[in-house]
PDB file of C-alpha atoms and ligand atoms in Angstrom:
ATOM      1  CA  UNK H   1      -0.241  -0.112  -0.201  1.00 47.00           C
ATOM      2  CA  UNK H   2       2.464   2.286   0.994  1.00 58.00           C
ATOM      3  CA  UNK H   3       4.752   1.771  -2.336  1.00 62.00           C
ATOM      4  CA  UNK H   4       1.738   2.446  -4.172  1.00 60.00           C
ATOM      5  CA  UNK H   5       1.023   5.818  -2.262  1.00 58.00           C
ATOM      6  CA  UNK H   6       4.768   7.059  -2.928  1.00 63.00           C
ATOM      7  CA  UNK H   7       4.231   6.136  -6.399  1.00 59.00           C
ATOM      8  CA  UNK H   8       0.964   8.228  -6.436  1.00 60.00           C
ATOM      9  CA  UNK H   9       2.932  11.043  -4.587  1.00 58.00           C
ATOM     10  CA  UNK H  10       5.848  11.342  -6.877  1.00 58.00           C
ATOM     11  CA  UNK H  11       3.535  11.270 -10.164  1.00 55.00           C
ATOM     12  CA  UNK H  12       1.648  14.273  -8.373  1.00 54.00           C
ATOM     13  CA  UNK H  13       5.048  16.439  -7.596  1.00 50.00           C
ATOM     14  CA  UNK H  14       5.896  15.586 -11.376  1.00 50.00           C
ATOM     15  CA  UNK H  15       2.515  16.960 -12.556  1.00 51.00           C
ATOM     16  CA  UNK H  16       3.123  19.548 -10.540  1.00 48.00           C
ATOM     17  CA  UNK H  17       6.596  20.670 -11.341  1.00 47.00           C
ATOM     18  CA  UNK H  18       5.899  20.081 -15.109  1.00 47.00           C
ATOM     19  CA  UNK H  19       2.681  22.493 -14.419  1.00 48.00           C
ATOM     20  CA  UNK H  20       4.523  25.175 -13.156  1.00 49.00           C
ATOM     21  CA  UNK H  21       7.181  24.721 -16.107  1.00 60.00           C
ATOM     22  CA  UNK H  22       4.537  24.626 -18.720  1.00 73.00           C
ATOM     23  CA  UNK H  23       5.211  27.429 -21.474  1.00 85.00           C
ATOM     24  CA  UNK H  24       1.978  29.140 -22.299  1.00 90.00           C
ATOM     25  CA  UNK H  25       1.469  29.538 -26.296  1.00 94.00           C
ATOM     26  CA  UNK H  26       2.341  33.006 -25.882  1.00 96.00           C
ATOM     27  CA  UNK H  27       5.256  32.388 -24.399  1.00 96.00           C
ATOM     28  CA  UNK H  28       6.509  29.459 -26.792  1.00 95.00           C
ATOM     29  CA  UNK H  29       5.332  31.370 -29.785  1.00 96.00           C
ATOM     30  CA  UNK H  30       7.055  35.411 -28.784  1.00 98.00           C
ATOM     31  CA  UNK H  31       9.893  34.221 -26.291  1.00 98.00           C
ATOM     32  CA  UNK H  32      12.701  35.283 -28.373  1.00 98.00           C
ATOM     33  CA  UNK H  33      14.748  37.268 -26.072  1.00 98.00           C
ATOM     34  CA  UNK H  34      17.797  38.467 -28.710  1.00 98.00           C
ATOM     35  CA  UNK H  35      18.343  41.882 -29.655  1.00 98.00           C
ATOM     36  CA  UNK H  36      15.370  43.001 -31.754  1.00 98.00           C
ATOM     37  CA  UNK H  37      13.827  40.574 -30.339  1.00 98.00           C
ATOM     38  CA  UNK H  38      10.470  39.859 -28.181  1.00 98.00           C
ATOM     39  CA  UNK H  39      11.000  39.126 -24.318  1.00 98.00           C
ATOM     40  CA  UNK H  40       7.653  37.477 -22.893  1.00 98.00           C
ATOM     41  CA  UNK H  41       8.121  37.883 -19.033  1.00 97.00           C
ATOM     42  CA  UNK H  42       5.847  36.309 -16.541  1.00 94.00           C
ATOM     43  CA  UNK H  43       4.868  38.197 -13.649  1.00 93.00           C
ATOM     44  CA  UNK H  44       4.160  35.680 -10.725  1.00 80.00           C
ATOM     45  CA  UNK H  45       3.099  36.222  -7.492  1.00 70.00           C
ATOM     46  CA  UNK H  46       1.219  39.225  -5.875  1.00 71.00           C
ATOM     47  CA  UNK H  47       0.006  40.693  -9.420  1.00 80.00           C
ATOM     48  CA  UNK H  48      -3.688  41.035  -9.639  1.00 80.00           C
ATOM     49  CA  UNK H  49      -4.933  39.028 -12.657  1.00 77.00           C
ATOM     50  CA  UNK H  50      -8.284  41.541 -12.502  1.00 81.00           C
ATOM     51  CA  UNK H  51      -6.201  44.904 -12.624  1.00 88.00           C
ATOM     52  CA  UNK H  52      -3.319  44.367 -14.764  1.00 92.00           C
ATOM     53  CA  UNK H  53      -0.100  45.935 -13.776  1.00 95.00           C
ATOM     54  CA  UNK H  54       1.351  48.939 -15.265  1.00 96.00           C
ATOM     55  CA  UNK H  55       5.368  47.644 -16.585  1.00 97.00           C
ATOM     56  CA  UNK H  56       7.494  50.158 -18.573  1.00 98.00           C
ATOM     57  CA  UNK H  57      10.869  48.908 -19.815  1.00 98.00           C
ATOM     58  CA  UNK H  58      13.488  51.864 -20.769  1.00 97.00           C
ATOM     59  CA  UNK H  59      10.641  54.414 -19.745  1.00 96.00           C
ATOM     60  CA  UNK H  60       8.267  53.277 -22.260  1.00 98.00           C
ATOM     61  CA  UNK H  61       5.128  51.557 -21.211  1.00 98.00           C
ATOM     62  CA  UNK H  62       4.983  47.738 -22.150  1.00 98.00           C
ATOM     63  CA  UNK H  63       2.458  45.845 -23.692  1.00 98.00           C
ATOM     64  CA  UNK H  64       0.953  43.185 -20.554  1.00 97.00           C
ATOM     65  CA  UNK H  65      -1.589  40.455 -21.435  1.00 96.00           C
ATOM     66  CA  UNK H  66      -3.534  37.566 -19.336  1.00 93.00           C
ATOM     67  CA  UNK H  67      -2.880  34.483 -20.672  1.00 91.00           C
ATOM     68  CA  UNK H  68      -3.925  30.967 -19.290  1.00 90.00           C
ATOM     69  CA  UNK H  69      -4.348  32.419 -16.028  1.00 89.00           C
ATOM     70  CA  UNK H  70      -0.820  34.233 -15.966  1.00 92.00           C
ATOM     71  CA  UNK H  71       0.110  37.738 -16.231  1.00 95.00           C
ATOM     72  CA  UNK H  72       2.819  38.368 -18.857  1.00 96.00           C
ATOM     73  CA  UNK H  73       4.731  41.380 -20.046  1.00 98.00           C
ATOM     74  CA  UNK H  74       5.334  41.348 -23.837  1.00 98.00           C
ATOM     75  CA  UNK H  75       8.356  43.105 -24.095  1.00 98.00           C
ATOM     76  CA  UNK H  76      10.131  44.452 -27.501  1.00 98.00           C
ATOM     77  CA  UNK H  77      14.092  44.537 -26.808  1.00 98.00           C
ATOM     78  CA  UNK H  78      15.685  47.242 -29.392  1.00 98.00           C
ATOM     79  CA  UNK H  79      18.504  45.811 -32.165  1.00 96.00           C
ATOM     80  CA  UNK H  80      21.339  47.890 -30.231  1.00 95.00           C
ATOM     81  CA  UNK H  81      20.389  46.275 -26.488  1.00 98.00           C
ATOM     82  CA  UNK H  82      23.412  44.572 -24.975  1.00 98.00           C
ATOM     83  CA  UNK H  83      23.242  40.543 -24.225  1.00 98.00           C
ATOM     84  CA  UNK H  84      22.669  40.303 -20.608  1.00 98.00           C
ATOM     85  CA  UNK H  85      20.573  40.980 -17.716  1.00 98.00           C
ATOM     86  CA  UNK H  86      17.640  43.583 -18.534  1.00 98.00           C
ATOM     87  CA  UNK H  87      14.827  44.423 -16.373  1.00 98.00           C
ATOM     88  CA  UNK H  88      11.184  45.885 -16.200  1.00 98.00           C
ATOM     89  CA  UNK H  89       9.468  47.968 -13.840  1.00 97.00           C
ATOM     90  CA  UNK H  90       6.075  47.019 -12.152  1.00 96.00           C
ATOM     91  CA  UNK H  91       3.482  48.705 -10.666  1.00 95.00           C
ATOM     92  CA  UNK H  92       0.424  47.127  -9.290  1.00 90.00           C
ATOM     93  CA  UNK H  93      -2.741  48.250  -9.444  1.00 85.00           C
ATOM     94  CA  UNK H  94      -2.270  48.872  -5.814  1.00 87.00           C
ATOM     95  CA  UNK H  95       1.090  51.319  -6.251  1.00 89.00           C
ATOM     96  CA  UNK H  96       3.272  47.950  -5.108  1.00 90.00           C
ATOM     97  CA  UNK H  97       6.445  48.523  -7.315  1.00 92.00           C
ATOM     98  CA  UNK H  98       9.162  45.718  -8.127  1.00 93.00           C
ATOM     99  CA  UNK H  99      11.675  45.218 -10.653  1.00 95.00           C
ATOM    100  CA  UNK H 100      11.720  41.851 -12.652  1.00 96.00           C
ATOM    101  CA  UNK H 101      14.948  40.577 -14.901  1.00 97.00           C
ATOM    102  CA  UNK H 102      14.787  38.876 -17.928  1.00 98.00           C
ATOM    103  CA  UNK H 103      17.908  37.998 -20.009  1.00 98.00           C
ATOM    104  CA  UNK H 104      18.914  39.062 -23.332  1.00 98.00           C
ATOM    105  CA  UNK H 105      20.963  36.264 -25.276  1.00 98.00           C
ATOM    106  CA  UNK H 106      23.078  36.868 -28.641  1.00 97.00           C
ATOM    107  CA  UNK H 107      21.944  36.936 -32.216  1.00 97.00           C
ATOM    108  CA  UNK H 108      24.335  37.732 -35.040  1.00 94.00           C
ATOM    109  CA  UNK H 109      23.312  39.595 -38.002  1.00 94.00           C
ATOM    110  CA  UNK H 110      24.123  39.246 -41.595  1.00 89.00           C
ATOM    111  CA  UNK H 111      25.526  42.079 -43.825  1.00 90.00           C
ATOM    112  CA  UNK H 112      23.354  42.497 -47.441  1.00 84.00           C
ATOM    113  CA  UNK H 113      24.880  44.785 -50.097  1.00 86.00           C
ATOM    114  CA  UNK H 114      22.585  46.166 -52.838  1.00 81.00           C
ATOM    115  CA  UNK H 115      23.407  48.385 -55.309  1.00 84.00           C
ATOM    116  CA  UNK H 116      20.462  51.207 -56.197  1.00 78.00           C
ATOM    117  CA  UNK H 117      20.795  52.303 -60.071  1.00 78.00           C
ATOM    118  CA  UNK H 118      20.563  55.808 -58.484  1.00 73.00           C
ATOM    119  CA  UNK H 119      22.121  57.196 -55.578  1.00 70.00           C
ATOM    120  CA  UNK H 120      18.527  59.720 -55.607  1.00 67.00           C
ATOM    121  CA  UNK H 121      17.578  57.078 -52.740  1.00 66.00           C
ATOM    122  CA  UNK H 122      20.978  56.401 -51.239  1.00 66.00           C
ATOM    123  CA  UNK H 123      22.332  60.472 -50.603  1.00 73.00           C
ATOM    124  CA  UNK H 124      19.193  62.923 -50.676  1.00 77.00           C
ATOM    125  CA  UNK H 125      19.556  66.267 -52.191  1.00 86.00           C
ATOM    126  CA  UNK H 126      19.103  68.845 -49.344  1.00 89.00           C
ATOM    127  CA  UNK H 127      15.226  69.103 -50.215  1.00 88.00           C
ATOM    128  CA  UNK H 128      14.711  65.610 -50.262  1.00 88.00           C
ATOM    129  CA  UNK H 129      16.437  65.159 -46.239  1.00 89.00           C
ATOM    130  CA  UNK H 130      14.391  68.102 -45.111  1.00 92.00           C
ATOM    131  CA  UNK H 131      11.138  65.893 -46.821  1.00 92.00           C
ATOM    132  CA  UNK H 132      12.734  62.597 -45.000  1.00 92.00           C
ATOM    133  CA  UNK H 133      13.581  64.309 -41.612  1.00 94.00           C
ATOM    134  CA  UNK H 134       9.415  65.446 -41.719  1.00 95.00           C
ATOM    135  CA  UNK H 135       8.552  61.935 -42.881  1.00 96.00           C
ATOM    136  CA  UNK H 136      10.541  60.402 -40.050  1.00 95.00           C
ATOM    137  CA  UNK H 137       9.450  62.808 -37.029  1.00 97.00           C
ATOM    138  CA  UNK H 138       5.244  61.700 -38.316  1.00 97.00           C
ATOM    139  CA  UNK H 139       6.336  58.075 -38.360  1.00 97.00           C
ATOM    140  CA  UNK H 140       8.299  58.228 -34.678  1.00 97.00           C
ATOM    141  CA  UNK H 141       4.928  59.620 -33.114  1.00 98.00           C
ATOM    142  CA  UNK H 142       3.331  56.993 -34.619  1.00 98.00           C
ATOM    143  CA  UNK H 143       5.120  54.274 -33.217  1.00 98.00           C
ATOM    144  CA  UNK H 144       5.415  56.307 -29.344  1.00 97.00           C
ATOM    145  CA  UNK H 145       1.555  56.101 -29.052  1.00 97.00           C
ATOM    146  CA  UNK H 146       0.090  53.803 -26.588  1.00 98.00           C
ATOM    147  CA  UNK H 147      -3.283  53.587 -26.438  1.00 97.00           C
ATOM    148  CA  UNK H 148      -5.086  51.465 -23.739  1.00 94.00           C
ATOM    149  CA  UNK H 149      -6.262  48.918 -25.921  1.00 96.00           C
ATOM    150  CA  UNK H 150      -5.814  45.127 -25.492  1.00 97.00           C
ATOM    151  CA  UNK H 151      -4.567  44.205 -28.782  1.00 98.00           C
ATOM    152  CA  UNK H 152      -7.648  41.465 -30.276  1.00 98.00           C
ATOM    153  CA  UNK H 153      -4.128  39.314 -31.251  1.00 98.00           C
ATOM    154  CA  UNK H 154      -0.704  39.442 -30.185  1.00 98.00           C
ATOM    155  CA  UNK H 155       0.306  36.177 -32.139  1.00 98.00           C
ATOM    156  CA  UNK H 156      -0.214  38.329 -35.297  1.00 98.00           C
ATOM    157  CA  UNK H 157      -1.554  37.321 -38.789  1.00 98.00           C
ATOM    158  CA  UNK H 158       1.005  36.963 -41.950  1.00 98.00           C
ATOM    159  CA  UNK H 159      -0.123  40.704 -43.689  1.00 98.00           C
ATOM    160  CA  UNK H 160      -0.347  38.601 -47.144  1.00 98.00           C
ATOM    161  CA  UNK H 161      -0.686  35.431 -48.370  1.00 97.00           C
ATOM    162  CA  UNK H 162       2.532  33.017 -50.369  1.00 96.00           C
ATOM    163  CA  UNK H 163       5.460  34.878 -51.261  1.00 96.00           C
ATOM    164  CA  UNK H 164       8.692  34.025 -49.494  1.00 96.00           C
ATOM    165  CA  UNK H 165      10.912  35.975 -47.107  1.00 96.00           C
ATOM    166  CA  UNK H 166      13.412  38.237 -49.104  1.00 94.00           C
ATOM    167  CA  UNK H 167      14.963  40.305 -46.675  1.00 92.00           C
ATOM    168  CA  UNK H 168      15.018  39.483 -43.303  1.00 95.00           C
ATOM    169  CA  UNK H 169      14.771  41.691 -40.041  1.00 97.00           C
ATOM    170  CA  UNK H 170      17.974  43.317 -38.652  1.00 96.00           C
ATOM    171  CA  UNK H 171      20.227  43.000 -41.919  1.00 93.00           C
ATOM    172  CA  UNK H 172      22.824  45.267 -41.659  1.00 88.00           C
ATOM    173  CA  UNK H 173      22.710  47.212 -45.139  1.00 83.00           C
ATOM    174  CA  UNK H 174      25.006  48.764 -47.047  1.00 86.00           C
ATOM    175  CA  UNK H 175      23.392  50.792 -50.122  1.00 82.00           C
ATOM    176  CA  UNK H 176      26.123  51.730 -52.809  1.00 85.00           C
ATOM    177  CA  UNK H 177      28.269  50.780 -50.739  1.00 86.00           C
ATOM    178  CA  UNK H 178      27.353  53.063 -47.752  1.00 85.00           C
ATOM    179  CA  UNK H 179      26.025  52.123 -44.396  1.00 86.00           C
ATOM    180  CA  UNK H 180      22.670  52.782 -43.827  1.00 83.00           C
ATOM    181  CA  UNK H 181      20.052  51.647 -41.159  1.00 87.00           C
ATOM    182  CA  UNK H 182      19.728  48.204 -40.450  1.00 93.00           C
ATOM    183  CA  UNK H 183      16.316  46.552 -42.006  1.00 93.00           C
ATOM    184  CA  UNK H 184      13.200  47.515 -39.490  1.00 95.00           C
ATOM    185  CA  UNK H 185      11.187  44.983 -40.405  1.00 97.00           C
ATOM    186  CA  UNK H 186      10.684  41.711 -42.794  1.00 98.00           C
ATOM    187  CA  UNK H 187      10.410  41.633 -46.621  1.00 97.00           C
ATOM    188  CA  UNK H 188       7.523  39.296 -48.276  1.00 98.00           C
ATOM    189  CA  UNK H 189       8.387  39.165 -51.921  1.00 98.00           C
ATOM    190  CA  UNK H 190       4.715  39.097 -53.384  1.00 98.00           C
ATOM    191  CA  UNK H 191       3.495  40.535 -57.178  1.00 98.00           C
ATOM    192  CA  UNK H 192       2.109  44.402 -57.031  1.00 98.00           C
ATOM    193  CA  UNK H 193      -1.212  44.480 -55.972  1.00 98.00           C
ATOM    194  CA  UNK H 194      -1.273  41.259 -53.861  1.00 98.00           C
ATOM    195  CA  UNK H 195      -3.801  42.719 -50.864  1.00 98.00           C
ATOM    196  CA  UNK H 196      -2.220  43.255 -47.317  1.00 98.00           C
ATOM    197  CA  UNK H 197      -4.532  42.666 -44.668  1.00 98.00           C
ATOM    198  CA  UNK H 198      -4.400  44.096 -40.876  1.00 98.00           C
ATOM    199  CA  UNK H 199      -2.306  41.413 -38.857  1.00 98.00           C
ATOM    200  CA  UNK H 200      -4.997  42.199 -35.765  1.00 98.00           C
ATOM    201  CA  UNK H 201      -7.879  44.986 -35.109  1.00 98.00           C
ATOM    202  CA  UNK H 202      -6.386  48.121 -35.054  1.00 98.00           C
ATOM    203  CA  UNK H 203      -6.692  51.982 -35.727  1.00 98.00           C
ATOM    204  CA  UNK H 204      -5.612  53.195 -38.966  1.00 98.00           C
ATOM    205  CA  UNK H 205      -3.004  56.397 -37.360  1.00 98.00           C
ATOM    206  CA  UNK H 206      -0.720  57.025 -40.419  1.00 98.00           C
ATOM    207  CA  UNK H 207      -1.558  57.218 -44.814  1.00 98.00           C
ATOM    208  CA  UNK H 208       1.014  58.716 -46.241  1.00 97.00           C
ATOM    209  CA  UNK H 209       3.573  58.286 -49.078  1.00 97.00           C
ATOM    210  CA  UNK H 210       6.757  59.097 -48.148  1.00 97.00           C
ATOM    211  CA  UNK H 211      10.527  59.257 -49.985  1.00 94.00           C
ATOM    212  CA  UNK H 212      11.724  56.436 -48.506  1.00 92.00           C
ATOM    213  CA  UNK H 213       8.327  53.797 -47.827  1.00 96.00           C
ATOM    214  CA  UNK H 214       6.516  55.138 -50.589  1.00 97.00           C
ATOM    215  CA  UNK H 215       2.635  54.814 -49.831  1.00 98.00           C
ATOM    216  CA  UNK H 216       2.675  53.507 -45.945  1.00 98.00           C
ATOM    217  CA  UNK H 217       0.003  52.724 -43.698  1.00 98.00           C
ATOM    218  CA  UNK H 218       0.062  52.653 -39.731  1.00 98.00           C
ATOM    219  CA  UNK H 219      -2.105  49.983 -37.567  1.00 98.00           C
ATOM    220  CA  UNK H 220      -1.947  50.329 -34.262  1.00 98.00           C
ATOM    221  CA  UNK H 221      -2.947  47.194 -32.382  1.00 98.00           C
ATOM    222  CA  UNK H 222      -3.766  48.636 -28.951  1.00 98.00           C
ATOM    223  CA  UNK H 223      -0.851  48.976 -26.080  1.00 98.00           C
ATOM    224  CA  UNK H 224       1.927  49.832 -28.102  1.00 98.00           C
ATOM    225  CA  UNK H 225       1.796  47.120 -30.371  1.00 98.00           C
ATOM    226  CA  UNK H 226       2.082  48.368 -33.882  1.00 98.00           C
ATOM    227  CA  UNK H 227       2.170  47.010 -37.207  1.00 98.00           C
ATOM    228  CA  UNK H 228       3.631  49.057 -40.349  1.00 98.00           C
ATOM    229  CA  UNK H 229       3.190  48.074 -43.665  1.00 98.00           C
ATOM    230  CA  UNK H 230       4.873  50.402 -46.784  1.00 98.00           C
ATOM    231  CA  UNK H 231       6.151  50.292 -50.508  1.00 98.00           C
ATOM    232  CA  UNK H 232       2.201  49.734 -51.343  1.00 98.00           C
ATOM    233  CA  UNK H 233       0.698  50.294 -54.710  1.00 98.00           C
ATOM    234  CA  UNK H 234      -2.542  51.538 -53.611  1.00 98.00           C
ATOM    235  CA  UNK H 235      -4.309  52.135 -50.014  1.00 98.00           C
ATOM    236  CA  UNK H 236      -7.770  50.871 -49.411  1.00 98.00           C
ATOM    237  CA  UNK H 237      -8.270  52.727 -45.546  1.00 98.00           C
ATOM    238  CA  UNK H 238      -8.532  56.741 -44.344  1.00 98.00           C
ATOM    239  CA  UNK H 239      -6.520  57.693 -41.447  1.00 98.00           C
ATOM    240  CA  UNK H 240      -8.371  57.453 -38.077  1.00 98.00           C
ATOM    241  CA  UNK H 241     -10.527  54.386 -39.730  1.00 98.00           C
ATOM    242  CA  UNK H 242     -10.978  51.090 -37.343  1.00 98.00           C
ATOM    243  CA  UNK H 243     -10.102  47.847 -38.922  1.00 98.00           C
ATOM    244  CA  UNK H 244     -10.565  44.525 -38.100  1.00 98.00           C
ATOM    245  CA  UNK H 245      -7.829  41.832 -38.200  1.00 98.00           C
ATOM    246  CA  UNK H 246      -7.733  40.320 -41.981  1.00 98.00           C
ATOM    247  CA  UNK H 247      -9.478  43.363 -43.210  1.00 98.00           C
ATOM    248  CA  UNK H 248      -7.768  44.584 -46.786  1.00 98.00           C
ATOM    249  CA  UNK H 249      -5.741  48.161 -45.775  1.00 98.00           C
ATOM    250  CA  UNK H 250      -3.967  48.615 -49.182  1.00 98.00           C
ATOM    251  CA  UNK H 251      -2.221  46.841 -52.080  1.00 98.00           C
ATOM    252  CA  UNK H 252       1.274  45.556 -52.373  1.00 98.00           C
ATOM    253  CA  UNK H 253       4.043  47.558 -54.968  1.00 98.00           C
ATOM    254  CA  UNK H 254       7.185  49.239 -55.504  1.00 97.00           C
ATOM    255  CA  UNK H 255       6.987  52.265 -54.043  1.00 97.00           C
ATOM    256  CA  UNK H 256       9.567  54.691 -52.312  1.00 95.00           C
ATOM    257  CA  UNK H 257      13.362  53.226 -52.282  1.00 86.00           C
ATOM    258  CA  UNK H 258      12.433  50.045 -53.417  1.00 89.00           C
ATOM    259  CA  UNK H 259      13.941  47.314 -55.668  1.00 86.00           C
ATOM    260  CA  UNK H 260      11.134  45.590 -56.803  1.00 94.00           C
ATOM    261  CA  UNK H 261       7.263  45.024 -55.661  1.00 97.00           C
ATOM    262  CA  UNK H 262       7.320  43.309 -52.300  1.00 98.00           C
ATOM    263  CA  UNK H 263       5.532  44.070 -48.397  1.00 98.00           C
ATOM    264  CA  UNK H 264       7.828  45.516 -45.794  1.00 98.00           C
ATOM    265  CA  UNK H 265       6.319  45.027 -42.522  1.00 98.00           C
ATOM    266  CA  UNK H 266       7.141  46.594 -39.249  1.00 98.00           C
ATOM    267  CA  UNK H 267       5.958  45.615 -36.002  1.00 98.00           C
ATOM    268  CA  UNK H 268       6.884  48.204 -33.006  1.00 98.00           C
ATOM    269  CA  UNK H 269       6.305  46.917 -29.626  1.00 98.00           C
ATOM    270  CA  UNK H 270       6.899  49.725 -26.322  1.00 98.00           C
ATOM    271  CA  UNK H 271       8.035  52.274 -29.248  1.00 98.00           C
ATOM    272  CA  UNK H 272      10.950  49.286 -30.401  1.00 98.00           C
ATOM    273  CA  UNK H 273      10.974  47.897 -33.568  1.00 98.00           C
ATOM    274  CA  UNK H 274      11.039  43.818 -33.588  1.00 98.00           C
ATOM    275  CA  UNK H 275      11.565  41.299 -35.771  1.00 98.00           C
ATOM    276  CA  UNK H 276       7.990  40.231 -37.077  1.00 98.00           C
ATOM    277  CA  UNK H 277       9.062  36.991 -38.160  1.00 98.00           C
ATOM    278  CA  UNK H 278       9.002  36.156 -34.529  1.00 98.00           C
ATOM    279  CA  UNK H 279       4.835  36.769 -34.866  1.00 98.00           C
ATOM    280  CA  UNK H 280       4.399  33.977 -37.652  1.00 97.00           C
ATOM    281  CA  UNK H 281       6.121  31.640 -36.652  1.00 96.00           C
ATOM    282  CA  UNK H 282       9.143  32.128 -38.808  1.00 96.00           C
ATOM    283  CA  UNK H 283      11.830  33.508 -36.509  1.00 97.00           C
ATOM    284  CA  UNK H 284      15.657  32.035 -37.499  1.00 93.00           C
ATOM    285  CA  UNK H 285      17.778  32.046 -34.198  1.00 92.00           C
TER     286      UNK H 285
HETATM  287 ZN1   ZN P   1      12.069  45.862 -46.322  1.00 76.81          ZN
END
C-alpha cells in the first residue's frame, strides 16, 4: 500500500513540476529574447490578474496581457540592446512596485550589399533630406503611441498570402557601399496588387506617401503593438479608420526606395522595432 502511495505521490509531484514549468502558448510563440526580439516575462505572484499592472522598460510602457491564468509582459528589445540582464518596472494596481529581470541572449545579424542604379535614395538632396526628416518625425510619433486597448491578438497574422521572406529583419544594409540603418522590418516578396491584410484589429494612425517607404499604412493594434506596411501600390483605408483583423488596408507595390514589388512589414512594441518573423512563427535564431 505504502509503495503505491509513494508512487502516487511521485506522479503528483512530477505533474506539479511540469505544470509550474509549462509555458503558455504566447511564451512558446513569442519569447525570443535577443536584440531585435521579444521577451515574454511572467509577472508571477502578487500581481492581480483582474487589474493588470503598469509595466515599463527603458521608460516606455509595455504590453501586458493575461493568458492561461498568467500575467505576461511582452517586451520589445531594441536591436542595440546589450546581451545580459535587463529589467522591467512593474507597478501593481495597489501601487506596489517591483523590478523583474530577464536575460537577453545574443544573435548575429548578417550584412547585405545593395546596388541601386541611382544615388537619389542613397544620398538624398537637401530638399529630400528635409522631406525625409519631416516624414520620419511623423512616423516616430505614431510608433510612440500607447493606446489603452487590449490587442485582439498578439500572435499576429501574416499580412499577405504566399511569397517568400526576401529580406529578414535586422540585416546590416549597405546601399552602393554606404552603410545605412539596419533593416527595420521583414520583406515578403509578393506580386504588385497582392492584398495586404491587417495582422490584428486596429486603428489606422498613418496614411502616407513617403520618400523612402513610399505608400505607407500604420495600424495601431493597441498597447504599443503597431504594424507598418509600406511600398504599397494602393491604400484602401483612411486615417482614423477602425479595421478588423484580416481587413484589407492596401495592395503590395514598389513605391519609395524599393528594388521590386514586395511588402515591407514593421512590428513595433514599446516604441521598439522588433522582428516580425517572431509573430508568424518564422523566427531564425
Ligand atoms: Zn524592407
